[in-house]
Structure formats: C-alpha cells, structure tokens
C-alpha positions as a Markdown table, in Angstrom:
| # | Residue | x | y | z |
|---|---|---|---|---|
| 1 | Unk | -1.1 | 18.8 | 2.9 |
| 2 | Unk | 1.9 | 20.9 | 3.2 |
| 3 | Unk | 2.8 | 18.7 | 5.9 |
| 4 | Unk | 2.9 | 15.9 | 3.1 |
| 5 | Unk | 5.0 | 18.0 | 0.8 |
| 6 | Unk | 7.7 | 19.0 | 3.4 |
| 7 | Unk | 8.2 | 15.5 | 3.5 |
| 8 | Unk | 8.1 | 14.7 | 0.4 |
| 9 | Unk | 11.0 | 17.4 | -0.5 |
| 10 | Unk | 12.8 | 17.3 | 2.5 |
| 11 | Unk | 13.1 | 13.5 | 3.4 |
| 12 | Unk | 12.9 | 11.8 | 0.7 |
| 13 | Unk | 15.5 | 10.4 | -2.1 |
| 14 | Unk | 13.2 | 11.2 | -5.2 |
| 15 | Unk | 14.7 | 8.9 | -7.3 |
| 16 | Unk | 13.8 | 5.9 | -5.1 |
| 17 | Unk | 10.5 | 7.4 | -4.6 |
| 18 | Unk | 10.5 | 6.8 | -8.8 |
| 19 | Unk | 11.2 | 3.6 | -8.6 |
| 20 | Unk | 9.0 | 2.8 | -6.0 |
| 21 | Unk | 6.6 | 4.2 | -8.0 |
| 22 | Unk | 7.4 | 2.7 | -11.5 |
| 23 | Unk | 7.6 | -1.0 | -8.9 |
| 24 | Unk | 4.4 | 0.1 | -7.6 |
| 25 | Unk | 2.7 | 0.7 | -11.5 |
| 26 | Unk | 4.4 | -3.0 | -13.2 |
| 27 | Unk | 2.7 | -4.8 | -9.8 |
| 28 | Unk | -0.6 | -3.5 | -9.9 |
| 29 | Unk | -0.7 | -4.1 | -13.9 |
| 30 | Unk | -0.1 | -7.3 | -13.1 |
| 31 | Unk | -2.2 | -7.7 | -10.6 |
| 32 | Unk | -4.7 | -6.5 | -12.9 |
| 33 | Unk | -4.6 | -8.8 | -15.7 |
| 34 | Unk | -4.4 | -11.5 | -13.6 |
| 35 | Unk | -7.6 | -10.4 | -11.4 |
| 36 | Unk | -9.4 | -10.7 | -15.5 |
| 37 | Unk | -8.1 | -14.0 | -15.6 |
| 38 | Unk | -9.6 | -15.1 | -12.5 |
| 39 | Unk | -13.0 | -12.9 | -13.2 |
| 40 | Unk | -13.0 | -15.3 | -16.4 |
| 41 | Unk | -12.5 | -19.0 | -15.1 |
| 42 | Unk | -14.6 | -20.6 | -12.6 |
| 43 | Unk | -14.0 | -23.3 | -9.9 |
| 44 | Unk | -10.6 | -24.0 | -8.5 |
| 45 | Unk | -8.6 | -22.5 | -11.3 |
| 46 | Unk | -10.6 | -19.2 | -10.5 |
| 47 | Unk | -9.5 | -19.4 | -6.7 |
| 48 | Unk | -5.6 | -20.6 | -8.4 |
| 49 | Unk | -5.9 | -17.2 | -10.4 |
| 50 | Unk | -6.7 | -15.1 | -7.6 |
| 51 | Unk | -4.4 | -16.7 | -4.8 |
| 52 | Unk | -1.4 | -15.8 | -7.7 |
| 53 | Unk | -3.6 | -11.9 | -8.2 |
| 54 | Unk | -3.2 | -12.0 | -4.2 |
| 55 | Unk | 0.7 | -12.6 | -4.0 |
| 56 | Unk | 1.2 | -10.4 | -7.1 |
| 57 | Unk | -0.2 | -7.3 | -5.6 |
| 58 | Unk | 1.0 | -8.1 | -2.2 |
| 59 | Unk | 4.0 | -8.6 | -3.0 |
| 60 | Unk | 4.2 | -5.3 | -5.4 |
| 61 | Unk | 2.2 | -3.1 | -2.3 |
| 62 | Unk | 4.6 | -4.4 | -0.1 |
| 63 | Unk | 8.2 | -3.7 | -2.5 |
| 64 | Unk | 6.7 | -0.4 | -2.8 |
| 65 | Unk | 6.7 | 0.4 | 0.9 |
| 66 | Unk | 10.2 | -0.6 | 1.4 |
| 67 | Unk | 11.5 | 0.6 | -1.5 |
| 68 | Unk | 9.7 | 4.1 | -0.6 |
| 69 | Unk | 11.4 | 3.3 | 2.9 |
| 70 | Unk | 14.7 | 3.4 | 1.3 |
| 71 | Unk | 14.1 | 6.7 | 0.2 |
| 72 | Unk | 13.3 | 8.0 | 3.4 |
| 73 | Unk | 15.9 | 9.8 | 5.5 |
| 74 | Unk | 14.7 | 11.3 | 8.7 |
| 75 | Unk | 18.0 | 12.0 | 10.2 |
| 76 | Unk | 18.7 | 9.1 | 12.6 |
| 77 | Unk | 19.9 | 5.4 | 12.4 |
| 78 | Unk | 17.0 | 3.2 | 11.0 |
| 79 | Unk | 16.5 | -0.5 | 11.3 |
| 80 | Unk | 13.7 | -3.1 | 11.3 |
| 81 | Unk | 12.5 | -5.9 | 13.3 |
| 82 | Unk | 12.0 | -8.6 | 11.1 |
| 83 | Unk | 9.0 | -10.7 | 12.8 |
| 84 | Unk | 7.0 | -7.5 | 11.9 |
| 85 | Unk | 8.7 | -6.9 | 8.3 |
| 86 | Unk | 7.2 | -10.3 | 7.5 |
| 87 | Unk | 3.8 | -9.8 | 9.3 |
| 88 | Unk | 2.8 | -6.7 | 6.9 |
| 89 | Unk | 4.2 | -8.7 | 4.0 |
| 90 | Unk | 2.0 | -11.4 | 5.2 |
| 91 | Unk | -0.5 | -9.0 | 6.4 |
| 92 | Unk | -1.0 | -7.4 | 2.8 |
| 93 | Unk | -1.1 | -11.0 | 0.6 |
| 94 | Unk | -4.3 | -11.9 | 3.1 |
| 95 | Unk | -5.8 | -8.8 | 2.8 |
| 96 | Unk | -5.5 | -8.3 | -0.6 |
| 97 | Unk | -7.0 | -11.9 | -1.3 |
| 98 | Unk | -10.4 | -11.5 | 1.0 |
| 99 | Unk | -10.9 | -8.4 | -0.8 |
| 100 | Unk | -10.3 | -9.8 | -4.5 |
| 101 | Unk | -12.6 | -12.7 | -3.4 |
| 102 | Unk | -15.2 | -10.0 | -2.5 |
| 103 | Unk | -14.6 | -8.5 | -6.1 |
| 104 | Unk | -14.9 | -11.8 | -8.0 |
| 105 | Unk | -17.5 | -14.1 | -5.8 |
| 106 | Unk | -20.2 | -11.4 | -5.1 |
| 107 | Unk | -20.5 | -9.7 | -8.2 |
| 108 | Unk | -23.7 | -7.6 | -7.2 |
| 109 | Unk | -22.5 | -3.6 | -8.2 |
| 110 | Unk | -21.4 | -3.4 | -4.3 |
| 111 | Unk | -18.8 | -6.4 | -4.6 |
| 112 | Unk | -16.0 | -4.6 | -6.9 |
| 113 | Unk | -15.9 | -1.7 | -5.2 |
| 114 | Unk | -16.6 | -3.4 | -1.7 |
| 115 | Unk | -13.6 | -5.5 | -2.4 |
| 116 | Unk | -11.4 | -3.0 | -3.7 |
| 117 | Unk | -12.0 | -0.6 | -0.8 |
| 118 | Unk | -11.1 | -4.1 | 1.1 |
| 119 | Unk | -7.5 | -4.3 | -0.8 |
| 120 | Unk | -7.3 | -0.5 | 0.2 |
| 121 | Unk | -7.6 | -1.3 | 3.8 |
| 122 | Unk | -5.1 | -4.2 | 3.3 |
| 123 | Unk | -2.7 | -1.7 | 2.2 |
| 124 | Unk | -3.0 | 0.3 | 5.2 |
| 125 | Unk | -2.3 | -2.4 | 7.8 |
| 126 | Unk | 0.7 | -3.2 | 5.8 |
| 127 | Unk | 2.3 | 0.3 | 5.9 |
| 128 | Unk | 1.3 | 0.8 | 9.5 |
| 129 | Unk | 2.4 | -2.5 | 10.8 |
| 130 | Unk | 6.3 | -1.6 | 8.5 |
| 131 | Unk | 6.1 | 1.3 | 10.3 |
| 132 | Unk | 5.5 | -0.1 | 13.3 |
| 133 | Unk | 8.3 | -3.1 | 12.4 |
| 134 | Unk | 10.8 | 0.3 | 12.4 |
| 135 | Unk | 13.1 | 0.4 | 15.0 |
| 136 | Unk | 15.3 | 3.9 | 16.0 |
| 137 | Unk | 16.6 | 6.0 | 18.9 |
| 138 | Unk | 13.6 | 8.2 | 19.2 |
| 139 | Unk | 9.2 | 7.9 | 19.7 |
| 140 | Unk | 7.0 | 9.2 | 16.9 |
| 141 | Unk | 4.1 | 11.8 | 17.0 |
| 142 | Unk | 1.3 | 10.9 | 14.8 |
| 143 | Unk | -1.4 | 13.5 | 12.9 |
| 144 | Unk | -4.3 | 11.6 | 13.7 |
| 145 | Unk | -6.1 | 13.7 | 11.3 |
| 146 | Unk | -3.5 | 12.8 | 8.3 |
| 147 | Unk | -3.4 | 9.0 | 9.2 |
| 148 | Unk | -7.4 | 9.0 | 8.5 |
| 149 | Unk | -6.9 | 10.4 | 5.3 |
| 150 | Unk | -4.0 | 8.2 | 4.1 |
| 151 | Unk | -6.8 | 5.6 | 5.0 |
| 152 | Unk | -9.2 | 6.9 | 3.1 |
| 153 | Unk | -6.8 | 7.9 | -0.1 |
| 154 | Unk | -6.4 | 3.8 | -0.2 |
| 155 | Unk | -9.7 | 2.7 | -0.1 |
| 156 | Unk | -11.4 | 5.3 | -2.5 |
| 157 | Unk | -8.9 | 4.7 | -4.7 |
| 158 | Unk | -8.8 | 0.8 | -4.2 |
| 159 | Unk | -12.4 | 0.4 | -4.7 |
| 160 | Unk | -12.2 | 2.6 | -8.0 |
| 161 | Unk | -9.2 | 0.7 | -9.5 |
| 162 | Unk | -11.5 | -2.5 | -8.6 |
| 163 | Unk | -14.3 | -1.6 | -10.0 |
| 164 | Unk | -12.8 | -0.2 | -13.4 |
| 165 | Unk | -10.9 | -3.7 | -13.6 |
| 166 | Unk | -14.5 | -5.5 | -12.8 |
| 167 | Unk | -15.9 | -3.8 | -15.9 |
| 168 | Unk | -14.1 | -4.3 | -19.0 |
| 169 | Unk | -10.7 | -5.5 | -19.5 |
| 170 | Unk | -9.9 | -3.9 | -22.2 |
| 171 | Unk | -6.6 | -2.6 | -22.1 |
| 172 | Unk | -7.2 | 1.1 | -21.6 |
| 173 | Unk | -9.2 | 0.0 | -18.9 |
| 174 | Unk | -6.9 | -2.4 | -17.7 |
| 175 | Unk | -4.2 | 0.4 | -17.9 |
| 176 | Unk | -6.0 | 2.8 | -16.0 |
| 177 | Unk | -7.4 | 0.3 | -13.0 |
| 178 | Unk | -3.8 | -0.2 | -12.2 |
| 179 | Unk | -2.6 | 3.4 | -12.4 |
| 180 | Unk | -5.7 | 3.8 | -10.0 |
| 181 | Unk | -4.4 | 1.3 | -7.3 |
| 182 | Unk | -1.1 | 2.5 | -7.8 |
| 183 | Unk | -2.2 | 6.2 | -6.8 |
| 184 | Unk | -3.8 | 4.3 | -3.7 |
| 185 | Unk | -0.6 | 2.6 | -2.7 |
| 186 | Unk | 1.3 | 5.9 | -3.6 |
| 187 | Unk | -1.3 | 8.5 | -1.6 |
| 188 | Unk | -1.5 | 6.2 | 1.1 |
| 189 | Unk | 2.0 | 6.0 | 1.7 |
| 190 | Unk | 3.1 | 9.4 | 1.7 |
| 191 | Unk | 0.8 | 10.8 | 3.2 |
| 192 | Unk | 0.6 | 8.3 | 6.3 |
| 193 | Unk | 4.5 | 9.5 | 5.8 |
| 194 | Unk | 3.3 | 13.1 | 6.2 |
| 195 | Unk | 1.5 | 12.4 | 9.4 |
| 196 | Unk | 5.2 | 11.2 | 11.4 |
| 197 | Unk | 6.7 | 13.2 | 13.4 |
| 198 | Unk | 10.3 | 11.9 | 14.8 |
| 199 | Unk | 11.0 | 13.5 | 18.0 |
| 200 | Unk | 14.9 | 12.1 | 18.8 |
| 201 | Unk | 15.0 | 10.1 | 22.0 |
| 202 | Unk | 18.5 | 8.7 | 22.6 |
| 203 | Unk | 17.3 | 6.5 | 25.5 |
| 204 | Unk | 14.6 | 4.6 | 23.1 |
| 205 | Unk | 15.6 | 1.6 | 20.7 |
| 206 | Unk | 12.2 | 1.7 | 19.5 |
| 207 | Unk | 10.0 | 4.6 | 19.5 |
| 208 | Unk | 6.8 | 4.1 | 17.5 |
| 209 | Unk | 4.0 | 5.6 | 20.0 |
C-alpha cells in the first residue's frame, strides 16, 4: 500500500489523475445507462445496445489509462508502440462485450456478477498490454504480489458495479454502479502503477520484463 501512495504523490500530475478520473466516472455512466437499455430490449437491438455499452466503456477504460499515463512521470523519456496501443484498446472493447453478454444473456444471480468480474478482467489486460505497449531506456521490476491485487481490485469491484446495474436502474442505483466500476478502473490502475519499478537501463529501448 505505501508502495501505491509513493507513487501516487511522487509520480503523478494530480490534476490529470482528476481528469482521468472525472473521464473515467462520465464513461462508465454511460456505459451504464446504456447496459439498462440493452437489459430492456430483446433480439438484435439488444445485442445493438450492448455492442454500443461495449465501445462506450471501452473506450472510457481505455481514455482513462492514457490519460492516467499522461500523468505519470517516472523520470525518463516515455513513448509507445502503437500496434500495442491499439491491441489494449481493442483488447478492452472485446473484453468488455463477452462480459456484458454474460451480464444480460444468462441472467441466473451468477450472470451479473460473473460478467462484471469478466469486464474487470478486460480491464486488466488492457492496462497490462499499455504498459507493455511502453517503450523507454530502462527494464521494469514488477511486485507480483501488488499486480494480483490490482487484479482483484477490478474484478470485485466490476462484478459489484454489474450486479448493482443488473438490479434496478433507478438512478441512484444507476449512479452508484458507475461510481463502482469507476473505482475498479481507478484501483486497478494505480495500484498495478504501484507494483513498477523502473530501474534505468541506457542500453534498452524497451524494458518491460
């Protein structure tokens, strides 16, 4: 944990890490009341619905990341490759949709959750794989114990958020469900931040293991 918050106050711009934040809220609202819609129509303009609840949240998990990328300054000359960049874009939209699908075609009491603990999950390859997409002079020591947690932030909180929004759609629940998936974006995110270490390496373009 106080790994986490050294970061956090050390390496970070906090007013980017607001925005990402605020980004990260307006995205999953939407995301949200567009998941209702989908829970509320059948046939193809229920899979319509939740291919556009898929490319809304993806495309919010992922503005988050690079947004909370922005605000991240460990001291050395970062770039990304772009083949990568796209993947975990890519890589989030998918994700996100199989576990939406899980949420609105098997609603047994396991489904929501299930599938929101899915969209966690989704949310994890996507920060990995931008991590991974970073290229800098230097090789990075991970906290295996830290990057299990940031893994397990996503998908509690995911399958929560999900299974809120699978309830009611009332607006305080609506409200709530996406403050809960954006606190599993947000914890995820950090604290896979927390579990880098950058060891400088001049004679490395790209040091990510």
């Amino acid at each position: 944990m106080f790994r986490v918050l050294t970061g956090l106050t050390d390496e970070h711009d906090w007013r980017l890490v607001v925005v990402a934040g605020l980004v990260c809220f307006i995205s999953s609202l939407c995301a949200i009341n567009l998941f209702h819609r989908a829970c509320s129509s059948g046939g193809r303009v229920r899979a319509t619905w939740v291919l556009i609840a898929s490319l809304a949240a993806g495309f919010g998990i992922w503005a988050t990341h690079f947004i909370a990328m922005l605000a991240y300054d460990p001291g050395n000359g970062v770039t990304c490759d772009i083949g990568l960049t796209a993947l975990s874009l890519a890589t989030a939209v998918v994700v996100t949709c199989a576990g939406l699908c899980v949420a609105i075609y098997f609603p047994a009491r396991w489904g929501a959750p299930v599938g929101g603990a899915i969209v966690g999950a989704g949310v994890a390859a996507m920060h990995y794989l931008g991590i991974w997409a970073l290229e800098f002079p230097g090789r990075i020591n991970w906290s295996q114990e830290l990057v299990l947690a940031s893994i397990v932030l996503g998908m509690v909180f995911g399958a929560i958020a999900i299974a809120i929004a699978a309830g009611r759609d009332s607006l305080l629940d609506t409200s709530v469900a996406a403050l809960l998936l954006t606190i599993a974006v947000v914890s995820l995110h950090f604290t896979g931040m927390g579990a880098m270490e950058i060891v400088p390496d001049p004679t490395r373009v790209s040091g990510m293991l």
